XYZ file of C-alpha atoms in Angstrom:
698
model
C 20.263 -0.680 33.302
C 16.541 -1.255 33.602
C 14.307 0.944 35.716
C 10.595 1.461 36.115
C 8.868 4.562 37.419
C 5.253 5.471 37.868
C 3.830 8.770 36.672
C 0.309 10.117 36.670
C -1.442 10.998 33.395
C -4.891 12.453 32.719
C -6.314 9.264 31.273
C -4.411 6.574 33.135
C -1.518 5.708 35.396
C 1.406 5.185 33.021
C 4.492 3.076 33.716
C 7.762 4.274 32.220
C 9.277 1.674 29.916
C 12.687 0.050 30.071
C 15.626 2.453 29.875
C 18.411 1.767 27.376
C 20.270 5.033 27.895
C 23.927 4.898 28.968
C 26.359 7.584 30.056
C 28.502 7.066 26.954
C 26.561 9.272 24.546
C 28.409 10.536 21.505
C 26.796 13.549 19.848
C 27.772 13.971 16.197
C 26.653 16.406 13.488
C 24.000 14.936 11.186
C 26.415 15.092 8.268
C 28.551 12.402 9.935
C 25.851 9.862 9.050
C 25.612 10.626 5.324
C 27.991 7.771 4.454
C 25.179 5.348 5.316
C 23.165 6.673 2.357
C 25.552 4.871 -0.035
C 23.221 1.924 -0.532
C 25.679 -0.601 -1.972
C 28.867 0.847 -0.469
C 31.334 -1.627 1.034
C 31.542 0.158 4.380
C 27.735 0.648 4.818
C 27.058 -2.992 3.869
C 29.628 -4.181 6.412
C 27.798 -2.030 8.987
C 24.479 -3.595 7.895
C 25.921 -7.092 8.235
C 27.109 -6.372 11.764
C 23.726 -4.931 12.750
C 21.868 -7.914 11.286
C 24.088 -10.378 13.156
C 23.515 -8.533 16.406
C 19.735 -8.687 15.951
C 19.824 -12.345 14.879
C 21.905 -13.341 17.894
C 19.191 -12.104 20.221
C 15.946 -12.586 18.325
C 16.710 -15.956 16.728
C 17.807 -17.402 20.066
C 14.310 -16.750 21.409
C 12.283 -20.014 21.174
C 9.439 -17.943 19.700
C 11.490 -17.352 16.533
C 11.818 -20.926 15.225
C 8.244 -21.841 16.120
C 7.011 -18.698 14.372
C 9.203 -19.250 11.304
C 7.978 -22.824 10.826
C 4.326 -21.803 11.210
C 4.765 -18.782 8.943
C 6.337 -20.763 6.128
C 3.641 -23.427 6.382
C 0.908 -20.792 6.172
C 2.551 -18.836 3.347
C 3.030 -21.986 1.269
C -0.349 -23.486 2.113
C -2.465 -24.729 -0.768
C -5.567 -23.785 1.244
C -5.167 -20.175 0.124
C -7.601 -18.760 -2.416
C -6.021 -18.559 -5.862
C -7.273 -15.089 -6.806
C -7.544 -14.770 -10.558
C -7.884 -12.023 -13.145
C -10.425 -12.705 -15.872
C -9.236 -11.991 -19.401
C -11.492 -13.256 -22.152
C -12.310 -16.930 -21.614
C -9.577 -17.523 -19.041
C -8.824 -16.756 -15.417
C -5.154 -15.942 -14.768
C -3.411 -16.374 -11.421
C 0.058 -15.793 -10.001
C 0.916 -18.507 -7.471
C 3.780 -19.104 -5.038
C 4.371 -22.120 -2.785
C 7.258 -24.177 -1.376
C 8.082 -25.557 -4.825
C 7.608 -22.250 -6.624
C 9.291 -19.620 -4.466
C 9.303 -16.953 -7.192
C 5.993 -18.071 -8.607
C 3.989 -19.465 -11.497
C 1.824 -17.422 -13.844
C -0.970 -19.788 -14.855
C -4.526 -19.953 -16.173
C -7.704 -21.984 -16.171
C -11.311 -21.683 -17.349
C -14.195 -20.433 -15.219
C -15.829 -23.866 -15.155
C -12.578 -25.446 -14.032
C -11.989 -22.664 -11.496
C -15.292 -23.488 -9.792
C -13.936 -26.914 -8.834
C -12.312 -27.463 -5.465
C -9.025 -28.437 -7.136
C -8.937 -26.905 -10.612
C -6.426 -27.903 -13.246
C -4.083 -25.060 -14.127
C -2.074 -24.461 -17.283
C 1.344 -22.919 -16.595
C 2.073 -19.887 -18.780
C 5.326 -18.616 -17.260
C 7.543 -20.156 -14.550
C 9.418 -17.324 -12.800
C 11.724 -19.696 -10.864
C 12.722 -21.390 -14.111
C 13.228 -18.027 -15.810
C 15.325 -16.714 -12.902
C 17.552 -19.801 -13.054
C 17.926 -19.492 -16.823
C 18.735 -15.767 -16.683
C 20.875 -15.961 -13.561
C 18.701 -13.242 -11.985
C 16.773 -13.030 -8.721
C 13.564 -12.122 -10.552
C 10.512 -10.905 -8.668
C 7.305 -10.875 -10.713
C 5.752 -7.388 -10.856
C 2.811 -7.772 -13.208
C 1.431 -8.577 -16.652
C -0.153 -5.877 -18.862
C -2.123 -7.583 -21.655
C -3.536 -6.153 -24.883
C -7.325 -5.671 -25.041
C -9.511 -7.358 -26.306
C -7.736 -10.682 -27.050
C -5.193 -10.464 -24.219
C -2.701 -12.650 -26.068
C 0.203 -10.210 -26.156
C 1.411 -9.060 -22.740
C 4.097 -6.817 -21.261
C 5.771 -8.642 -18.372
C 7.464 -6.609 -15.629
C 10.312 -8.311 -13.751
C 12.235 -6.791 -10.860
C 15.754 -7.828 -9.860
C 15.357 -8.504 -6.144
C 12.076 -6.673 -5.629
C 12.913 -3.078 -6.560
C 10.362 -0.691 -8.070
C 12.653 -0.538 -11.100
C 11.728 -3.287 -13.560
C 12.747 -4.904 -16.818
C 9.886 -5.151 -19.359
C 9.570 -7.891 -21.980
C 6.803 -8.650 -24.457
C 5.277 -12.119 -24.046
C 3.032 -14.250 -26.274
C 0.464 -16.101 -24.140
C -0.515 -18.627 -26.846
C 3.116 -19.570 -27.510
C 4.164 -19.296 -23.856
C 7.272 -17.494 -24.989
C 8.822 -14.064 -25.066
C 8.384 -12.309 -28.401
C 11.546 -12.150 -30.492
C 12.335 -8.508 -31.265
C 9.237 -7.488 -29.310
C 8.839 -4.513 -27.010
C 11.546 -4.656 -24.332
C 12.853 -2.110 -21.833
C 15.975 -2.269 -19.661
C 15.810 -1.899 -15.870
C 14.279 1.425 -14.850
C 11.148 2.809 -13.216
C 9.356 2.185 -16.486
C 5.879 3.217 -17.595
C 4.514 1.294 -20.582
C 0.982 0.527 -21.803
C -0.630 -0.677 -25.006
C -2.131 1.684 -27.603
C -2.802 -1.106 -30.078
C -1.117 -4.289 -31.275
C 1.733 -2.428 -32.898
C 2.358 0.562 -30.636
C 2.727 1.454 -26.976
C 2.937 4.517 -24.778
C 6.342 4.434 -23.137
C 8.139 6.347 -20.427
C 11.598 5.356 -19.206
C 15.044 6.757 -18.586
C 15.710 8.233 -22.019
C 18.744 10.087 -20.718
C 19.412 13.518 -19.230
C 16.240 15.492 -18.489
C 13.845 12.597 -19.100
C 13.172 11.802 -15.437
C 11.364 13.964 -12.908
C 12.936 15.134 -9.661
C 11.161 12.162 -8.055
C 13.010 9.723 -10.324
C 10.020 8.661 -12.442
C 9.481 9.031 -16.216
C 8.692 12.612 -17.210
C 8.623 12.033 -20.966
C 5.825 10.168 -22.781
C 6.499 8.747 -26.224
C 4.666 6.575 -28.746
C 6.806 3.613 -29.751
C 5.933 1.625 -32.870
C 6.684 -2.049 -33.284
C 9.814 -2.933 -35.191
C 11.497 0.410 -34.592
C 14.275 1.266 -32.122
C 13.272 2.943 -28.877
C 15.391 5.921 -29.892
C 12.972 6.637 -32.755
C 9.866 6.768 -30.549
C 7.866 9.978 -31.031
C 7.597 12.290 -28.035
C 4.068 13.462 -27.233
C 4.645 15.023 -23.801
C 7.433 16.308 -21.558
C 6.501 17.107 -17.962
C 8.136 19.754 -15.821
C 10.863 18.201 -13.619
C 8.827 19.167 -10.545
C 6.026 16.768 -11.562
C 5.964 13.347 -9.942
C 5.576 11.398 -13.206
C 3.938 11.393 -16.631
C 2.370 8.493 -18.520
C 0.095 7.594 -21.405
C -2.754 5.099 -21.569
C -5.957 4.254 -23.421
C -9.346 4.814 -21.762
C -12.035 2.392 -23.030
C -15.728 1.859 -22.392
C -16.292 -1.055 -24.773
C -17.563 1.202 -27.542
C -14.850 3.797 -27.940
C -11.259 4.364 -26.897
C -9.508 7.600 -25.962
C -5.760 8.218 -25.807
C -4.821 9.938 -22.548
C -1.675 11.643 -21.300
C -1.539 11.929 -17.526
C 0.809 14.447 -15.898
C 0.993 13.970 -12.120
C 1.978 17.520 -11.241
C 2.153 16.484 -7.568
C 1.092 13.444 -5.547
C -2.483 14.809 -5.383
C -2.790 16.958 -8.493
C -2.662 16.236 -12.180
C -3.196 17.649 -15.640
C -5.020 15.253 -17.961
C -4.894 15.549 -21.739
C -6.825 13.816 -24.506
C -4.892 13.237 -27.717
C -7.105 14.276 -30.639
C -5.992 14.637 -34.246
C -2.370 14.994 -33.205
C -3.155 17.643 -30.579
C -3.351 17.576 -26.777
C -6.630 18.872 -25.333
C -6.481 19.481 -21.584
C -9.503 18.375 -19.564
C -10.940 21.495 -17.854
C -11.452 19.873 -14.468
C -9.934 20.649 -11.035
C -6.295 19.624 -10.722
C -7.028 17.509 -7.657
C -9.966 15.663 -9.254
C -9.380 12.070 -10.374
C -10.850 9.956 -13.168
C -13.134 7.261 -11.773
C -14.802 5.541 -14.743
C -15.729 5.850 -18.411
C -19.104 4.434 -19.504
C -21.313 5.066 -22.520
C -19.321 8.159 -23.422
C -19.695 9.687 -19.952
C -16.617 10.482 -17.888
C -17.026 9.985 -14.122
C -14.845 12.142 -11.887
C -14.223 12.107 -8.130
C -13.791 15.520 -6.537
C -11.259 16.005 -3.754
C -12.407 19.596 -3.207
C -15.734 21.368 -3.682
C -16.128 22.689 -7.249
C -18.277 25.485 -8.607
C -18.737 25.048 -12.363
C -21.275 26.397 -14.835
C -23.502 27.657 -12.042
C -23.460 24.396 -10.060
C -21.998 23.713 -6.623
C -20.497 20.212 -6.543
C -19.574 18.740 -3.161
C -16.154 17.590 -2.012
C -15.726 13.837 -2.314
C -18.658 13.376 -4.679
C -18.708 11.488 -7.993
C -19.854 13.710 -10.860
C -20.192 12.976 -14.563
C -20.808 14.468 -17.997
C -20.290 13.412 -21.639
C -16.581 13.489 -22.466
C -17.302 15.361 -25.723
C -18.931 18.169 -23.739
C -16.098 18.261 -21.197
C -13.597 18.687 -24.030
C -15.631 21.643 -25.311
C -15.698 23.101 -21.778
C -19.481 23.396 -21.788
C -20.401 20.298 -19.760
C -23.440 20.257 -17.516
C -22.271 17.993 -14.698
C -24.592 15.702 -12.774
C -23.914 14.061 -9.427
C -23.934 10.280 -9.095
C -23.307 10.087 -5.338
C -22.384 12.520 -2.569
C -20.601 11.413 0.616
C -21.891 12.025 4.142
C -19.930 12.749 7.341
C -19.672 8.997 7.993
C -19.595 7.717 4.404
C -16.577 7.929 2.085
C -16.338 6.787 -1.529
C -13.302 4.570 -2.054
C -13.607 3.416 -5.675
C -15.797 3.331 -8.781
C -15.664 0.530 -11.363
C -17.609 0.120 -14.572
C -19.127 -3.030 -16.018
C -20.872 -3.293 -19.383
C -23.800 -1.098 -18.336
C -23.488 -0.474 -14.584
C -21.273 1.265 -12.039
C -20.032 -0.344 -8.842
C -19.304 2.197 -6.121
C -17.408 0.947 -3.070
C -17.911 2.989 0.093
C -16.883 2.991 3.738
C -19.532 3.882 6.296
C -17.843 4.345 9.673
C -15.060 2.127 8.261
C -17.490 -0.639 7.278
C -17.603 -1.676 3.641
C -20.552 -1.564 1.265
C -20.870 -1.878 -2.506
C -23.575 0.089 -4.316
C -24.547 -1.022 -7.826
C -25.795 1.877 -9.980
C -27.912 1.204 -13.063
C -29.318 3.720 -15.505
C -33.040 3.572 -16.303
C -34.498 6.191 -18.642
C -31.541 8.490 -18.034
C -31.731 8.238 -14.235
C -29.103 6.485 -12.133
C -30.474 4.369 -9.298
C -28.501 2.398 -6.732
C -28.968 -0.816 -4.810
C -26.571 -2.245 -2.241
C -25.035 -5.621 -2.957
C -26.548 -7.990 -0.406
C -23.606 -8.967 1.783
C -22.455 -8.526 5.393
C -21.038 -5.035 6.039
C -19.008 -5.878 9.157
C -15.838 -6.618 7.215
C -14.095 -5.562 4.027
C -15.519 -5.985 0.535
C -13.403 -5.815 -2.611
C -14.704 -5.736 -6.185
C -12.670 -6.986 -9.136
C -12.917 -8.672 -12.545
C -15.182 -6.023 -14.006
C -15.190 -5.722 -17.799
C -16.722 -3.843 -20.716
C -18.243 -7.068 -22.066
C -20.317 -8.229 -19.064
C -22.227 -6.934 -16.047
C -21.059 -9.863 -13.920
C -18.210 -9.285 -11.478
C -16.249 -10.897 -8.665
C -16.345 -9.872 -5.015
C -14.444 -10.903 -1.898
C -15.515 -10.538 1.702
C -13.247 -10.821 4.719
C -12.972 -9.572 8.289
C -10.457 -9.764 11.117
C -11.779 -13.159 12.211
C -13.401 -14.525 9.042
C -11.163 -15.704 6.197
C -11.888 -14.519 2.700
C -14.836 -15.762 0.679
C -14.884 -15.215 -3.085
C -18.163 -14.725 -4.943
C -19.257 -14.282 -8.520
C -22.101 -11.761 -8.714
C -24.736 -12.007 -11.445
C -25.040 -8.575 -13.034
C -28.777 -8.862 -13.689
C -30.175 -10.586 -10.606
C -27.524 -9.535 -8.089
C -27.291 -13.152 -6.931
C -24.021 -14.122 -5.245
C -22.529 -17.506 -6.091
C -19.710 -18.670 -3.822
C -16.656 -19.712 -5.816
C -14.057 -20.177 -3.088
C -13.847 -19.987 0.685
C -10.556 -19.948 2.500
C -10.318 -22.321 5.430
C -9.769 -20.857 8.876
C -6.059 -20.850 9.589
C -6.256 -20.038 13.265
C -8.863 -20.650 15.948
C -11.019 -17.530 16.134
C -14.084 -19.046 17.830
C -13.136 -17.530 21.172
C -12.322 -14.095 19.761
C -14.263 -10.883 19.300
C -13.878 -7.602 17.385
C -14.753 -4.272 18.992
C -14.883 -0.856 17.377
C -14.036 1.934 19.810
C -13.663 5.701 19.451
C -10.913 7.737 21.073
C -10.980 11.509 21.516
C -7.984 13.297 20.013
C -6.369 16.393 21.481
C -8.557 18.761 19.415
C -11.760 16.881 20.286
C -12.016 14.845 17.060
C -13.469 11.356 17.504
C -11.105 8.765 16.017
C -12.177 5.133 15.501
C -10.147 2.000 15.959
C -10.733 -1.747 15.963
C -9.561 -4.004 18.799
C -9.460 -7.784 18.330
C -9.029 -9.977 21.389
C -10.200 -13.136 23.097
C -13.709 -12.957 24.537
C -12.467 -13.723 28.035
C -9.718 -11.088 27.972
C -9.319 -9.662 31.480
C -9.168 -5.867 31.505
C -6.298 -5.598 33.951
C -3.834 -3.560 31.872
C -1.548 -6.545 31.363
C -2.525 -7.752 27.896
C 0.241 -7.730 25.252
C -1.213 -5.335 22.673
C -0.039 -4.421 19.177
C -1.319 -1.113 17.789
C -0.915 -0.702 14.014
C -1.056 2.626 12.196
C -0.449 4.385 8.884
C -2.317 7.704 8.650
C -1.297 9.145 5.311
C -1.814 9.445 1.552
C -5.589 8.911 1.900
C -4.984 5.193 2.489
C -7.833 3.515 4.386
C -7.045 0.734 6.865
C -9.886 -1.791 6.776
C -10.641 -5.073 8.560
C -8.678 -7.949 7.042
C -7.903 -11.551 7.857
C -4.262 -12.435 8.510
C -3.266 -16.025 9.232
C 0.179 -14.862 10.355
C -1.275 -12.362 12.811
C -3.795 -14.913 14.055
C -1.244 -17.663 14.676
C 1.588 -15.521 15.989
C -0.377 -13.069 18.085
C -4.112 -13.517 18.604
C -4.118 -17.263 19.366
C -1.430 -16.696 21.985
C -3.473 -14.095 23.828
C -2.255 -10.907 22.175
C -4.612 -8.025 21.416
C -4.434 -6.483 17.938
C -5.543 -2.886 17.314
C -6.035 -1.206 13.932
C -6.131 2.595 14.039
C -8.079 4.808 11.604
C -6.269 8.082 12.271
C -6.431 11.263 10.208
C -4.250 11.331 7.129
C -5.978 8.180 5.911
C -9.017 7.953 3.652
C -11.509 6.320 6.004
C -13.789 9.378 5.934
C -12.870 10.766 2.533
C -10.684 13.677 1.373
C -11.382 15.833 4.443
C -10.027 13.135 6.768
C -6.850 12.961 4.708
C -6.402 16.694 4.256
C -6.820 17.284 7.998
C -3.292 15.911 8.527
C -1.460 17.349 5.519
C 1.754 19.360 5.798
C 1.557 21.712 8.818
C -1.258 19.615 10.275
C 0.838 16.418 10.342
C 0.773 16.434 14.118
C -2.971 15.735 14.004
C -2.245 12.176 12.835
C 0.255 11.721 15.658
C -2.147 13.127 18.251
C -4.837 10.738 17.003
C -2.464 7.788 17.390
C -1.483 8.861 20.879
C -5.160 9.294 21.792
C -5.846 5.696 20.786
C -2.862 4.469 22.802
C -4.121 6.350 25.861
C -7.675 5.115 25.298
C -6.402 1.521 25.298
C -4.641 2.233 28.585
C -7.673 4.021 30.029
C -9.881 0.999 29.176
C -7.295 -1.193 30.937
C -6.914 -3.279 27.804
C -3.169 -2.733 28.205
C -0.523 -0.491 29.775
C 2.733 1.053 28.507
C 4.779 -1.947 29.633
C 2.641 -4.204 27.409
C 1.852 -1.866 24.500
C 3.688 -2.210 21.195
C 3.210 -0.316 17.957
C 3.910 -1.129 14.309
C 3.902 0.688 10.987
C 5.738 0.776 7.670
C 6.718 3.400 5.089
C 4.647 6.477 6.040
C 3.613 4.295 8.977
C 7.316 3.969 9.768
C 7.471 7.758 10.030
C 4.458 7.521 12.335
C 6.409 5.040 14.496
C 9.434 7.342 14.617
C 7.276 10.287 15.624
C 5.377 8.168 18.153
C 8.362 6.974 20.158
C 10.222 10.301 20.033
C 7.098 12.294 21.016
C 5.757 9.942 23.695
C 8.346 7.274 24.583
C 6.529 6.713 27.880
C 3.530 5.148 26.099
C 5.201 2.132 24.452
C 7.537 -0.750 25.240
C 7.933 -2.086 21.684
C 8.153 -0.297 18.327
C 8.334 -2.101 14.967
C 9.450 0.583 12.526
C 9.496 -0.808 8.968
C 10.908 0.690 5.719
C 10.522 4.111 7.352
C 10.999 7.766 6.494
C 12.882 9.303 9.416
C 15.187 12.076 8.198
C 12.582 14.613 7.119
C 15.233 17.227 6.294
C 16.643 15.145 3.446
C 13.653 12.997 2.435
C 12.989 14.964 -0.781
C 16.576 14.288 -1.906
C 16.427 10.525 -1.474
C 14.950 8.276 -4.207
C 11.197 8.939 -4.708
C 11.037 11.369 -1.783
C 10.396 14.485 -3.860
C 7.022 13.025 -4.871
C 5.796 13.211 -1.272
C 6.236 16.952 -0.783
C 2.479 17.358 -1.322
C 1.946 15.215 1.779
C 4.624 16.529 4.137
C 5.714 19.864 2.684
C 9.075 20.932 1.285
C 11.790 21.008 3.990
C 13.939 23.279 1.800
C 11.445 26.076 2.461
C 12.503 27.644 5.791
C 8.969 28.164 7.132
C 8.085 24.539 6.330
C 11.234 23.169 7.927
C 10.485 25.141 11.086
C 7.381 22.984 11.394
C 8.736 19.662 10.081
C 11.707 19.720 12.442
C 9.300 19.600 15.392
C 8.472 15.972 14.538
C 11.274 14.708 12.231
C 12.357 11.621 14.210
C 16.038 11.817 13.226
C 16.183 15.388 14.520
C 14.318 14.772 17.774
C 16.612 12.207 19.364
C 18.559 12.948 22.528
C 20.722 11.016 24.941
C 18.708 11.700 28.085
C 15.334 10.329 27.008
C 14.394 6.761 27.890
C 13.260 5.232 24.584
C 11.794 1.765 24.175
C 14.094 -0.734 22.461
C 12.998 -0.142 18.848
C 13.163 -2.769 16.076
C 13.917 -1.148 12.703
C 13.577 -3.131 9.453
C 14.305 -2.119 5.880
C 15.631 -3.499 2.574
C 18.795 -2.788 0.618
C 16.681 -3.140 -2.531
C 14.075 -0.572 -1.450
C 14.258 2.036 -4.220
C 11.195 3.925 -2.992
C 12.011 4.801 0.637
C 15.795 5.004 0.959
C 17.277 2.507 3.476
C 19.498 5.379 4.608
C 16.596 6.668 6.704
C 16.641 3.631 8.983
C 20.416 3.181 8.847
C 21.143 6.732 9.993
C 18.491 6.616 12.726
C 19.969 3.436 14.169
C 23.542 4.709 14.034
C 22.576 7.969 15.729
C 20.554 6.223 18.450
C 23.479 3.912 19.171
C 25.874 6.856 19.349
C 23.528 8.487 21.847
C 23.663 5.356 24.003
C 20.346 3.747 23.058
C 20.034 0.037 22.394
C 18.016 -0.940 19.297
C 17.537 -3.823 16.884
C 18.126 -3.442 13.145
C 17.441 -5.844 10.282
C 18.067 -5.019 6.622
C 17.080 -7.622 4.037
C 19.362 -7.487 1.012
C 16.357 -8.231 -1.229
C 12.641 -7.502 -1.084
C 12.293 -3.874 -2.153
C 9.709 -1.716 -0.396
C 7.718 -4.863 0.493
C 10.653 -5.983 2.647
C 10.787 -9.572 1.321
C 11.136 -11.192 -2.105
C 9.787 -14.695 -1.428
C 7.962 -16.740 1.202
C 11.103 -17.837 3.037
C 12.125 -14.217 3.461
C 8.602 -13.257 4.544
C 8.488 -16.103 7.071
C 11.836 -15.005 8.468
C 10.911 -11.316 8.692
C 7.650 -11.976 10.522
C 9.314 -14.488 12.850
C 11.864 -11.843 13.836
C 9.076 -9.322 14.436
C 7.003 -11.638 16.632
C 10.069 -12.867 18.511
C 10.783 -9.230 19.317
C 7.191 -8.381 20.279
C 6.812 -11.301 22.688
C 10.223 -10.547 24.178
C 9.202 -6.953 24.880
C 5.522 -7.197 25.772
C 4.732 -10.457 27.573
């Protein structure tokens, strides 16, 4: 039954969305859905198969699906993409996928060759060939190479896209895995080089070696040619920690062995290994290491810090000689302090300079700091600040670096920046993959329930008529201090913007767009602030007549999937489409599922009665009822997601169906937390999403 009603709201006249509620609601206790948490169980997988087929029958029969799939696959396999490369020594290394290399090639070339329009590449490792040889559905997860020659590397391979990986040592010059080299079986491994003949290693060593979050809690030093069982333990974290690891901090002149104990998602204890002893750095637990240069350690503060008679501001970058910090008598100096509109997002060191990336009202800038006569001075890199800027390929041996610039409507351009002159030399420019000439980007500000001004970007055609009828997709995340910045997406452009859709990117609290304060404003018992911000943006879009509830869809994944669940259970009247991807939804059990315990610093511990009293007010799984008219939600997840348990989405769907609500559900059997393992799977997933959105919102 479909019905539409008109209600009056303070900001706009809102139309109630389609009703999927029936009179055949079945109310069950939450425990009746626990069987769906058995990820690879025969009965749950049969349920998944039935749900997938139901979604496919509807969404793949829509003409939008096949057109979208074909365009998506063409774009994902296009050779017009920029081949981003990591510089190691004299070579630039790139991981590349296309229609002939679905799982990818790891390859390299020289800088001079890379400058050419069509460089010649030397294949180092063929993942498709390796997967065929091993009989495994390998997904490449990274290459950790030994400084300074970068010839020996630790390759991480995931079966199907999980966070758990197999590690194998690889010889670049021989293009072969090292016989009797460092290898680790499938686990959520942590491994990094100490020197040519030893590594820091964390893995599943057996009972008591993993944290409650499922990550390595034991750090050992493993010497070449010896069995893993003989590795020497240097640290054992408390089970309540998120994870522990070891690594080497270098500035080109000296190296320091570090043990890093993530006591929670936002706190850590950091130790320096000296003469066989661990010396704890006397810095705030929520401070993070930013850079190491000329013996000075640069630290970003997440909270204000009073130390040795100095008041150091929240969010600032401070520094002192590491030797003084270890003696606990450091006199800290400030490199840069944020402002109400400016947040520091990263610090990277070159041979003699520091590159500080900032957001100023969610617009990117890069400041290059140089030290003259003991004084740090900064100068902005000369580039447009209306999009997103990313810095990479910094090294201890040069002051040159690479930089990319992109925006919603401008594809990425890659530059090499001269460290002395600051001159930008264009290396690559991606071709436009959709027609954006008739489009425009606006930045608007909505007012949240508590009066906070919250920014968002809206991208639309210049001649968009403000009549409330424009199909609009509002994207959100709002957590873990993650900043959502302007970015170019060929898939979004082709599937949505070119066809007249409006795309909106929200910068709600919980993110990092305005620094630690913006994030901390939505932590734990303030979680609702993020949801109120999102709702304020939705209502602002309606008030501006950009769209209306019948034409407004929302999308988010992971923590953003929780945002989606909260959004449609709190205000179902605001939306007519919800794309809820790899979501957290059962906030009573989230700490008991996979990596969930690591997120208690973000959401709070539901096992504490006073915390659950708050969490249950928004936990989507616990706020469903049969009488409410919900939009027809599209849930997606992955069987191979070993970060956010697929049981969250499975149980939510089963409960909604029992309560009489019609939904779509798609679970990819591969892909991990990313949702897809190769370009065909990505093309399919996005085609399903856009088929759904156009079905609901046109």
